[in-house]
Tab-separated table of C-alpha atoms in Angstrom:
chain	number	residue	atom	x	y	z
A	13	UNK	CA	0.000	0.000	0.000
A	14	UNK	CA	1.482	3.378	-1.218
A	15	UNK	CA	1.519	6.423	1.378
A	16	UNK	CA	-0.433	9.199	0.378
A	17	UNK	CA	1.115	12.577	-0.837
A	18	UNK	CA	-0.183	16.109	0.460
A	19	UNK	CA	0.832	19.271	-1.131
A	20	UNK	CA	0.588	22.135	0.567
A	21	UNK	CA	0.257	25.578	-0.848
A	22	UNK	CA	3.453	27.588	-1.929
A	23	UNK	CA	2.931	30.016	0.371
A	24	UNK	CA	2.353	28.235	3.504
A	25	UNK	CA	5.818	28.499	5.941
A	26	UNK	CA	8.048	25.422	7.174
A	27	UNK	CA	10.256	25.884	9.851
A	28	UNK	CA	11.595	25.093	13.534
A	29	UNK	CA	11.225	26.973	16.901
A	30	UNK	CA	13.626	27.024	20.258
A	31	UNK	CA	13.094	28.861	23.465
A	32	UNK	CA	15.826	31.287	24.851
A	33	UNK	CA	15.901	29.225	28.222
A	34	UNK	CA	15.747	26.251	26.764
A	35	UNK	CA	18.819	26.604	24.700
A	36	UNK	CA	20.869	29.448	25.134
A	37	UNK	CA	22.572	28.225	28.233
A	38	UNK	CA	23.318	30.403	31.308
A	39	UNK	CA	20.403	32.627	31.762
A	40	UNK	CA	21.515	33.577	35.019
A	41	UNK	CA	19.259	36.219	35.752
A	42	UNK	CA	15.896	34.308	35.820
A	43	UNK	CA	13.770	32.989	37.842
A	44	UNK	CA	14.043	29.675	36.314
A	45	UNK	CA	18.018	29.545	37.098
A	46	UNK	CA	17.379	30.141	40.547
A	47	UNK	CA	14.948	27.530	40.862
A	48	UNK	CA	17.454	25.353	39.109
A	49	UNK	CA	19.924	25.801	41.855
A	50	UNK	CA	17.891	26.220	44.724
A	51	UNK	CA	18.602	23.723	48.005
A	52	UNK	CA	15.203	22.873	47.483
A	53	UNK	CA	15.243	22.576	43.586
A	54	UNK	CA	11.929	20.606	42.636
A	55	UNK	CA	13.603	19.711	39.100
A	56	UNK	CA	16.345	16.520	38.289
A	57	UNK	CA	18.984	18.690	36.612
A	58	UNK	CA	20.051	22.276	35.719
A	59	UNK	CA	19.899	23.768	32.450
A	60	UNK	CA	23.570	24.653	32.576
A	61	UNK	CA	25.211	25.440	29.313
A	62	UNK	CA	22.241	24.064	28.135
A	63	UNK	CA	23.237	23.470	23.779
A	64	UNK	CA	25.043	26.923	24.137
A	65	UNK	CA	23.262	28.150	21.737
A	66	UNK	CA	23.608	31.245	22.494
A	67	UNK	CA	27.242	31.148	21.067
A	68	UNK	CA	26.352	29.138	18.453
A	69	UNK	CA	23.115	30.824	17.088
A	70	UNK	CA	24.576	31.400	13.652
A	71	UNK	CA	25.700	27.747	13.207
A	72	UNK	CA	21.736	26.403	14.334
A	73	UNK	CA	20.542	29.358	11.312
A	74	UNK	CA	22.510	28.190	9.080
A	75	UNK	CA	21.744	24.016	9.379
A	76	UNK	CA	17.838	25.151	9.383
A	77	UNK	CA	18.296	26.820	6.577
A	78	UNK	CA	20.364	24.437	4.601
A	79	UNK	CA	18.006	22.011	5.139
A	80	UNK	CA	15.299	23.877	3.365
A	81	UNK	CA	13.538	25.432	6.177
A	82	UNK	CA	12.357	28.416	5.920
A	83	UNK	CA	11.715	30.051	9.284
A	84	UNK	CA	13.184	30.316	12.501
A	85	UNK	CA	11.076	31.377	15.672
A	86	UNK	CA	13.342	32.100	18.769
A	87	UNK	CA	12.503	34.270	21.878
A	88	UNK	CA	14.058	37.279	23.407
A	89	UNK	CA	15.265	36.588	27.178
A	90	UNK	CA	13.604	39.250	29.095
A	91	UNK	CA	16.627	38.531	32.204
A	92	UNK	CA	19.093	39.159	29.508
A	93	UNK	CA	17.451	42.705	28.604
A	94	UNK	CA	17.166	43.428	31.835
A	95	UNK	CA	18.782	41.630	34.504
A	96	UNK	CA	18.125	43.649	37.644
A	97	UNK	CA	15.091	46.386	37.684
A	98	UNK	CA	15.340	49.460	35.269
A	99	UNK	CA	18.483	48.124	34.350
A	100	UNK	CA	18.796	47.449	30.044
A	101	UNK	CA	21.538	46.111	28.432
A	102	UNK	CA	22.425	47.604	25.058
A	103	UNK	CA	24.762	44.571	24.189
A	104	UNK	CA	22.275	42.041	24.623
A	105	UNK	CA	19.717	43.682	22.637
A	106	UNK	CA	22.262	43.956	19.838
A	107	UNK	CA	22.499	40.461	20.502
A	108	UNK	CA	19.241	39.316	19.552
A	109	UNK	CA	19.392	42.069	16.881
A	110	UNK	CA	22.369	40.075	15.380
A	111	UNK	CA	20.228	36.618	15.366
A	112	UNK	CA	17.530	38.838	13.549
A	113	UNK	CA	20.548	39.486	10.458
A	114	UNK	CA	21.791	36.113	10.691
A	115	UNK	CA	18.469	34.815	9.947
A	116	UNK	CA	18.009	37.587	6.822
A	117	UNK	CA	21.363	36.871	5.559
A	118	UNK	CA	20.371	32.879	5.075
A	119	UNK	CA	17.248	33.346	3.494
A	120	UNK	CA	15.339	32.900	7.004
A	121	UNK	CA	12.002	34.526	7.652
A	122	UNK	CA	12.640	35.072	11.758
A	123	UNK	CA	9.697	34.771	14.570
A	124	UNK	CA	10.076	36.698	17.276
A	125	UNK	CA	9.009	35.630	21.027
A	126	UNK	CA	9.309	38.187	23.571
A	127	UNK	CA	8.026	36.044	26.674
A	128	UNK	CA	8.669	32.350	26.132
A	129	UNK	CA	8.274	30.989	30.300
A	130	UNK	CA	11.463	32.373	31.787
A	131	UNK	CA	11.272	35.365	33.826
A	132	UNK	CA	13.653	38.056	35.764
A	133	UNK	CA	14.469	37.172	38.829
A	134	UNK	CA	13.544	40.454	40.174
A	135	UNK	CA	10.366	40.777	38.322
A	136	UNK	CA	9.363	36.880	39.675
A	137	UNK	CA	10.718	37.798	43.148
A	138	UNK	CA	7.688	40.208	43.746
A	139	UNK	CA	4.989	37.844	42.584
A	140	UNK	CA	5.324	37.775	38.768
A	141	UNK	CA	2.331	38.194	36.818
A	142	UNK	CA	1.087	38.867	40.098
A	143	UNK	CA	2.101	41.938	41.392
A	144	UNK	CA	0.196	44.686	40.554
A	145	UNK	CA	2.859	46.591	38.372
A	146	UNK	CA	3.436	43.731	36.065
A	147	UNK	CA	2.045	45.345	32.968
A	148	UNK	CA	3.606	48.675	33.546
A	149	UNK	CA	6.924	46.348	34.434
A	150	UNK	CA	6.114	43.956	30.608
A	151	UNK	CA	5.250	47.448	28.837
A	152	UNK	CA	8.755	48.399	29.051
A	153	UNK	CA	10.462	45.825	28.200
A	154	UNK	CA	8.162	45.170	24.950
A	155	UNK	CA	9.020	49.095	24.254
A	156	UNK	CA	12.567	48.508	24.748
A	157	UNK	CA	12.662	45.538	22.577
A	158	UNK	CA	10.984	46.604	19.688
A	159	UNK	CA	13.677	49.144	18.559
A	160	UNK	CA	14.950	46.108	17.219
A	161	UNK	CA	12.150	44.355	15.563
A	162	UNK	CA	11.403	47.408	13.059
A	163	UNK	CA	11.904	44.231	10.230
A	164	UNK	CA	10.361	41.598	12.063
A	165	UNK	CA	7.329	40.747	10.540
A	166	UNK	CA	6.293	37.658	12.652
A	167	UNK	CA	6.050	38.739	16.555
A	168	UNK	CA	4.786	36.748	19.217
A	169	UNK	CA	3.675	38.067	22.260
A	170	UNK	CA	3.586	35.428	25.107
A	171	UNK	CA	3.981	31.808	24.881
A	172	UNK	CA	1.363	29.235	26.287
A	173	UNK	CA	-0.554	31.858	28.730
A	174	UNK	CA	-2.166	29.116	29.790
A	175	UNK	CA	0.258	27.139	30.878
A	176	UNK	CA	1.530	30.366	32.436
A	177	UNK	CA	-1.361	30.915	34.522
A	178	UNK	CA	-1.148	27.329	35.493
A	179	UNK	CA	2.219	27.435	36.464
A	180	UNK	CA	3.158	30.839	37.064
A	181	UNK	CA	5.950	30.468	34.476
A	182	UNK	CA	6.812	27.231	33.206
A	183	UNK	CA	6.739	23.438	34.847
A	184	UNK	CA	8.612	20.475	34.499
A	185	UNK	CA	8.281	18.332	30.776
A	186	UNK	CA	7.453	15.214	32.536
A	187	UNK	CA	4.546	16.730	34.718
A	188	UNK	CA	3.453	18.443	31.302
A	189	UNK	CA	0.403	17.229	30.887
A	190	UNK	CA	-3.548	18.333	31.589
A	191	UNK	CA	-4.315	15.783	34.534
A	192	UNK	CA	-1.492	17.048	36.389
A	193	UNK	CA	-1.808	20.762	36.109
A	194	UNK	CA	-4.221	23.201	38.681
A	195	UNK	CA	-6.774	25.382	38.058
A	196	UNK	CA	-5.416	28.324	36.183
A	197	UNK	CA	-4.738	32.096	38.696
A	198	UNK	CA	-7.573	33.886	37.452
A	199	UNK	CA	-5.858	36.777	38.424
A	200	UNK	CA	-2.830	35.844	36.859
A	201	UNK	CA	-4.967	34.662	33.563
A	202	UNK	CA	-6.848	38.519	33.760
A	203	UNK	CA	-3.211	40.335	33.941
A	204	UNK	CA	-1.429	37.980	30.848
A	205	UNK	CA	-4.519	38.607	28.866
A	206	UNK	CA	-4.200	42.515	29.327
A	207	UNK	CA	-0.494	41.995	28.868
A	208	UNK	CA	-1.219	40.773	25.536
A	209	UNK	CA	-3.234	43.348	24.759
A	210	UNK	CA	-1.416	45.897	25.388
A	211	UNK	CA	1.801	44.757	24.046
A	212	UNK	CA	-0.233	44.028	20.425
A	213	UNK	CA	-1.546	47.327	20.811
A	214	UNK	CA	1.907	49.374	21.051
A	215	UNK	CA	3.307	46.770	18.158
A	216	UNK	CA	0.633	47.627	16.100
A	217	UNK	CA	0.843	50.827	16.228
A	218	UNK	CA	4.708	51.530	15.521
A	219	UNK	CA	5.112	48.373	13.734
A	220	UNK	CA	2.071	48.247	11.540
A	221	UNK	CA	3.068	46.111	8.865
A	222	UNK	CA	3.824	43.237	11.691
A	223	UNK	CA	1.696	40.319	12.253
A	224	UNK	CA	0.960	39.750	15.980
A	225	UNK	CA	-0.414	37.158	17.717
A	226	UNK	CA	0.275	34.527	20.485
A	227	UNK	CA	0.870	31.185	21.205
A	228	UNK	CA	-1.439	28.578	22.649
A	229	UNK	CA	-0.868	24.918	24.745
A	230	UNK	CA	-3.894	23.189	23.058
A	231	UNK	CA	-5.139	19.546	24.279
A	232	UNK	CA	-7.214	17.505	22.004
A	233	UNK	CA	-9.683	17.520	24.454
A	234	UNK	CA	-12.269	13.770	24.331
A	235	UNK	CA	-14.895	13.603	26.295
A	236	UNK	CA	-15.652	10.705	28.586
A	237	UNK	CA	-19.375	9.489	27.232
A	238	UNK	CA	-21.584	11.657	28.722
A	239	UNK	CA	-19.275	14.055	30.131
A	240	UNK	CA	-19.635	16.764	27.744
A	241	UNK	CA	-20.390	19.118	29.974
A	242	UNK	CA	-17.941	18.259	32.292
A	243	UNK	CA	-14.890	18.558	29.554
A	244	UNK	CA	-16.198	21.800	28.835
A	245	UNK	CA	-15.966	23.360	32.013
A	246	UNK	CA	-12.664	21.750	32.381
A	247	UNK	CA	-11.279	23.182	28.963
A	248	UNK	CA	-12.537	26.334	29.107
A	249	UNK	CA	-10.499	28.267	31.915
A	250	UNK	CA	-7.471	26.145	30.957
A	251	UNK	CA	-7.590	26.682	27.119
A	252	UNK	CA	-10.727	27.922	25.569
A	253	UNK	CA	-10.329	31.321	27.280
A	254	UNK	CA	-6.999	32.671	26.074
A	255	UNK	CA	-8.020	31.186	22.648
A	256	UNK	CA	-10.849	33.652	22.730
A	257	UNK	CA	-8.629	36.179	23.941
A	258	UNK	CA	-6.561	36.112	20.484
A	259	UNK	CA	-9.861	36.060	18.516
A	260	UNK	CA	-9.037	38.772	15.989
A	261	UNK	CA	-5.240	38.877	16.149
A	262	UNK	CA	-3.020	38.477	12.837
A	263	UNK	CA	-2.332	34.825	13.412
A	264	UNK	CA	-3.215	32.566	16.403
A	265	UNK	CA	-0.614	30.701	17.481
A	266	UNK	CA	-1.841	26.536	18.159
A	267	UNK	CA	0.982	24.082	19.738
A	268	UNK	CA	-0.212	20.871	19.949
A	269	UNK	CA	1.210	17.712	21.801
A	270	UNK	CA	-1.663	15.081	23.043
A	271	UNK	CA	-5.038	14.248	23.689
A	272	UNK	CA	-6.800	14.351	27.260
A	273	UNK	CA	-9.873	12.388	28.071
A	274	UNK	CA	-12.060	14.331	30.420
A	275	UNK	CA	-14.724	12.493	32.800
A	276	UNK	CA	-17.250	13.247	35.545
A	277	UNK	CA	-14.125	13.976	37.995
A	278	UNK	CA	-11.604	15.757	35.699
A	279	UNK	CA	-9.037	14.258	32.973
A	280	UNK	CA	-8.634	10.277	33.383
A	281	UNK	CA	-5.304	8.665	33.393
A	282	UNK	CA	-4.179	7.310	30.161
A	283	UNK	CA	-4.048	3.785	29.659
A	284	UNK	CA	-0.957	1.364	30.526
A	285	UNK	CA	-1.044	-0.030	27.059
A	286	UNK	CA	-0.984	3.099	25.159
A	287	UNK	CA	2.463	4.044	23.055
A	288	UNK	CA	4.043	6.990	25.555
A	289	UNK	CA	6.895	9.362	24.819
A	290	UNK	CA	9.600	10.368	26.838
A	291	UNK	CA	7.198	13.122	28.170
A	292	UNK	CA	5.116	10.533	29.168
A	293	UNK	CA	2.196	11.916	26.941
A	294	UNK	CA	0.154	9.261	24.940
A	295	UNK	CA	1.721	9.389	20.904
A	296	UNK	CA	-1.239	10.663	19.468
A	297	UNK	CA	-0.651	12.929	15.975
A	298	UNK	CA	-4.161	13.770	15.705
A	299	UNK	CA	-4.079	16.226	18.271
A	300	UNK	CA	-2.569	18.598	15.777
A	301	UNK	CA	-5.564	18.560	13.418
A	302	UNK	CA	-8.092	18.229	16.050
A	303	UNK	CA	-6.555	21.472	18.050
A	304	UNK	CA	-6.355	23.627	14.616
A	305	UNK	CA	-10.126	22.781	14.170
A	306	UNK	CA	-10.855	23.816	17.889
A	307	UNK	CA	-9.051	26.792	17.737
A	308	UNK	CA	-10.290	28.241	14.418
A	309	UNK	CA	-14.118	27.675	15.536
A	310	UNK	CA	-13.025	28.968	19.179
A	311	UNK	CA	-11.179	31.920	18.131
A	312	UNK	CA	-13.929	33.196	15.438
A	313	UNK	CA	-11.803	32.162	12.194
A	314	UNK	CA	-8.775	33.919	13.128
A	315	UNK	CA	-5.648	32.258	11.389
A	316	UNK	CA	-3.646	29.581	12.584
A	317	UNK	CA	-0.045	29.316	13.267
A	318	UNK	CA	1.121	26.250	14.045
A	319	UNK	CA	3.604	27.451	16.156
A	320	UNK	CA	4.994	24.004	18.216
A	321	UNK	CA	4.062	20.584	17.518
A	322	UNK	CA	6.605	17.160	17.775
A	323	UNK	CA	7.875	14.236	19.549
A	324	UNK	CA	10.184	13.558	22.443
A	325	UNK	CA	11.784	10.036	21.075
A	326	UNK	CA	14.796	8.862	20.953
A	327	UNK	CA	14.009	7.126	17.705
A	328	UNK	CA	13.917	9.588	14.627
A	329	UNK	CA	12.168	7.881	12.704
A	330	UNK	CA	9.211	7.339	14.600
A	331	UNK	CA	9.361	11.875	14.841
A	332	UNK	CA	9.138	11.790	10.941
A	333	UNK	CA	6.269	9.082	11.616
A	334	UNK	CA	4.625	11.071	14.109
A	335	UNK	CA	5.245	14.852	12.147
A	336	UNK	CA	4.015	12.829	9.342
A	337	UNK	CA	0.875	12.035	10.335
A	338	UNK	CA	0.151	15.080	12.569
A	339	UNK	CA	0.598	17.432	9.176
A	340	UNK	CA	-2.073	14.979	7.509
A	341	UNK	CA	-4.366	16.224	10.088
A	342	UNK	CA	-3.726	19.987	9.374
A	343	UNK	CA	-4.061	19.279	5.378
A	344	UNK	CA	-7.632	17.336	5.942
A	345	UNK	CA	-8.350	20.665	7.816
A	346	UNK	CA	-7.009	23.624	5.771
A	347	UNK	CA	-8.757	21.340	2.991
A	348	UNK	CA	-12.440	22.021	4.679
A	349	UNK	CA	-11.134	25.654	4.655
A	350	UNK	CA	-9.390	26.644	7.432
A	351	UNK	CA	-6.592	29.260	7.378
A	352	UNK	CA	-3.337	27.921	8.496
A	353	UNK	CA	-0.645	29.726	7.429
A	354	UNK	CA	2.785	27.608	8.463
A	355	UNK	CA	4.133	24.991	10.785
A	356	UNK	CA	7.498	25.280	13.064
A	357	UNK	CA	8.366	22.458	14.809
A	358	UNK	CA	9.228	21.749	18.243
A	359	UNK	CA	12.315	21.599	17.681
A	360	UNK	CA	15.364	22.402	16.202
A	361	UNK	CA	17.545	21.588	18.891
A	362	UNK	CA	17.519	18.786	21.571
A	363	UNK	CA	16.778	21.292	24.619
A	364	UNK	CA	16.357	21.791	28.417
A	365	UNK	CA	12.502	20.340	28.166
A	366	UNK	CA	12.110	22.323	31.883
A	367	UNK	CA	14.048	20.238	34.196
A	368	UNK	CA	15.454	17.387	32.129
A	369	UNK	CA	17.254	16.864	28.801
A	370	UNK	CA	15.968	13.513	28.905
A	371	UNK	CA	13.329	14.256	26.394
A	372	UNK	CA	14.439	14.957	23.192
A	373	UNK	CA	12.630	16.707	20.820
A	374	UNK	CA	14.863	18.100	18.340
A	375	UNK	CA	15.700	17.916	15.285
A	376	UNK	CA	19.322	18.258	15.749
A	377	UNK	CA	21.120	16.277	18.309
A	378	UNK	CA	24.523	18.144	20.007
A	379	UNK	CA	27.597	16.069	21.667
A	380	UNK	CA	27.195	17.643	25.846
A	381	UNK	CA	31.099	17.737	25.593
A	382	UNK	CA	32.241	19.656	22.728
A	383	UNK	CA	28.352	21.237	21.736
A	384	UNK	CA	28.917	19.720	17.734
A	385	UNK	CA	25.428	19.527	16.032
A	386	UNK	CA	24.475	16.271	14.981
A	387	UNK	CA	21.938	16.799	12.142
A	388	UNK	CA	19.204	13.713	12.261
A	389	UNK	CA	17.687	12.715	9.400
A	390	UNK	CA	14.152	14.633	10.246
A	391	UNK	CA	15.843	17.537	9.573
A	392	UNK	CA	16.344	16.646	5.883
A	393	UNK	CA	13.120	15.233	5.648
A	394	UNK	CA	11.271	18.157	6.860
A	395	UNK	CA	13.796	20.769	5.170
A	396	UNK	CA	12.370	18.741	2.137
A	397	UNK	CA	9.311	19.224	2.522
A	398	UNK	CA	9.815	23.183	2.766
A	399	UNK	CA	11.201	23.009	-0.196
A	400	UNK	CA	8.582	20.787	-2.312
A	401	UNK	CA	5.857	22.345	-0.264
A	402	UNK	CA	4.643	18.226	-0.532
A	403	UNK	CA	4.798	15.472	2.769
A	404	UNK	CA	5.490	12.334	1.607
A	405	UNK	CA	6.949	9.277	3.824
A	406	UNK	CA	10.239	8.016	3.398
A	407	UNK	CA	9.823	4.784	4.835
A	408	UNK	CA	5.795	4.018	4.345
């Protein structure tokens, strides 16, 4: 039996995302790193020099882009900008100015994250999202950033809110998942949505040829029989809301992992049998498709962005498997009409999944003693499709 072949249309964008955190190595100012190397440190290991990418930025632009891809989205460290209160640093802007060039000098459309998790110390030290000067506190940091984004077209504001407001800025990969995670802050949820806001507002206005939007954690959310109700209720503060939220925006940003059965007594545990990653979420690639369907009838047709979606493996070719068959999903979808405009996956490098390195979603591996990049053979695969603009299977 032949695999089928989906072509997407020329203008729809391939490419790969990373997290500052997560792979820049030595983000010393954040709240993160201090929780790292706390006495009482709730996560197994340290980010450390994490894949230094940070030093090796124009090395990871270059391998995405010789592989065919065509975009890059990365995040701005808000404890670089400004490490201690009031304090800016003119170097590290430049810095993330000069990752901005590198990706225009090798053909690569950047994406811009200003708030990907990670926090200032400082800021986190007086509550975080919190206290009640946060958005005055975000405001100028977005303002301060965006001198250098005057050719950015792509800008995200914050990453996952949701998971935000469950977490209050991040949480480990392996407790990642729906039936493990609180109620969302609803204060905290209130102030990240007027964060948002705002910070689209003042890039609209001196950026107005930018498209703005931000990124959602989506579940495929199934019902237990008879338990509609109850998944609704469940969804909706966790999800449904911040969807709404970006109802309108230039692009909506889904990321899309796994599935979570919902039941008279909240999400129910996932069977034994069940394939698992090394998250420990069920392997389940139509919770791509189902999420970009959810999200465009939740968020009143506004376009998507698929803006994270992959698989923590160890076995690459069960990624292009999964990628594969999660992208079938999306064409079914944007088939029956609905606007989704590209796909970065999650990601290019193996990273510092929030506690762990353990799981390993990248599409380039790195040696932990010398920091070489080890291309894997997803990369090719999926740099081919960017280039073909068609998803085929090379092993099917």
């Amino acid at each position: 039996m032949t695999s089928p072949v989906f072509d997407f249309p020329e203008n729809f964008i391939w490419g790969a995302a990373t997290a500052p955190h997560q792979v820049e190595g030595n983000n010393v100012a954040s709240d993160w790193w201090a929780r790292e190397h706390s006495p009482r440190t709730d996560v197994s290991e340290p980010s450390g020099d994490s894949c230094d990418s940070y030093n090796r930025y124009d090395e990871d632009i270059k391998l995405l882009a010789e592989s065919g891809l065509a975009m890059y989205r990365f995040g701005i460290e808000w404890a670089r900008i400004e490490p201690a209160e009031g304090c800016f640093s003119k170097a590290q802007l430049l810095h993330y100015r000069r990752m901005i060039d590198t990706c225009r000098e090798c053909g690569v459309e950047p994406m811009v994250t200003l708030y990907h998790f990670s926090m200032p110390l400082w800021f986190a030290a007086k509550g975080g999202w919190d206290r009640p000067d946060a958005l005055e506190k975000f405001e100028r940091y977005v303002r301060y950033v965006l001198q250098i984004l005057d050719d950015v077209t792509w800008i995200c504001t914050i990453n996952e809110p949701n998971m935000v407001a469950l977490t209050q800025g991040g949480t480990q990969g392996t407790d990642f998942i729906a039936a493990s995670l609180p109620a969302p802050d609803p204060v905290i949820s209130k102030a990240l949505v007027s964060a948002h806001h705002m910070a689209r507002g003042i890039i609209k206005e001196q950026l107005p040829g930018s498209k703005v939007g931000w990124t959602i954690a989506c579940q495929a959310f199934h019902a237990v029989p008879g338990c509609e109700r109850e998944m609704e209720e469940y969804q909706y503060p966790r999800e449904d809301y911040f969807t709404k939220e970006g109802s309108g925006d230039d692009f909506i940003g889904v990321q899309a992992y796994l599935r979570t059965f919902v039941g008279k007594n909240g999400p129910v545990p996932i069977a034994d049998a069940v394939e698992r990653t090394l998250t420990g979420w069920e392997y389940f690639p139509p919770a791509l498709g189902i999420a970009v369907r959810h999200t465009w009838e939740t968020a009143g047709h506004t376009p998507i962005f698929i803006t994270e979606n992959g698989l923590a493996t160890n076995d690459d070719r069960r990624r292009i498997d999964y990628t594969f068959d999660a992208l079938a999903g999306v064409h079914e979808a944007m088939k029956d009409g609905i606007a989704v405009l590209g796909y970065t996956h999650w990601s290019l490098l193996d990273n510092y999944e929030w506690g762990s390195f353990k799981p390993t979603f990248g599409l380039v591996g790195w040696d932990k003693e010398t920091f070489e990049r080890r291309p894997k053979p997803s990369l090719g695969w999926l740099g081919d499709v960017s280039r073909t603009h068609t998803v085929s299977h090379p092993y099917r």
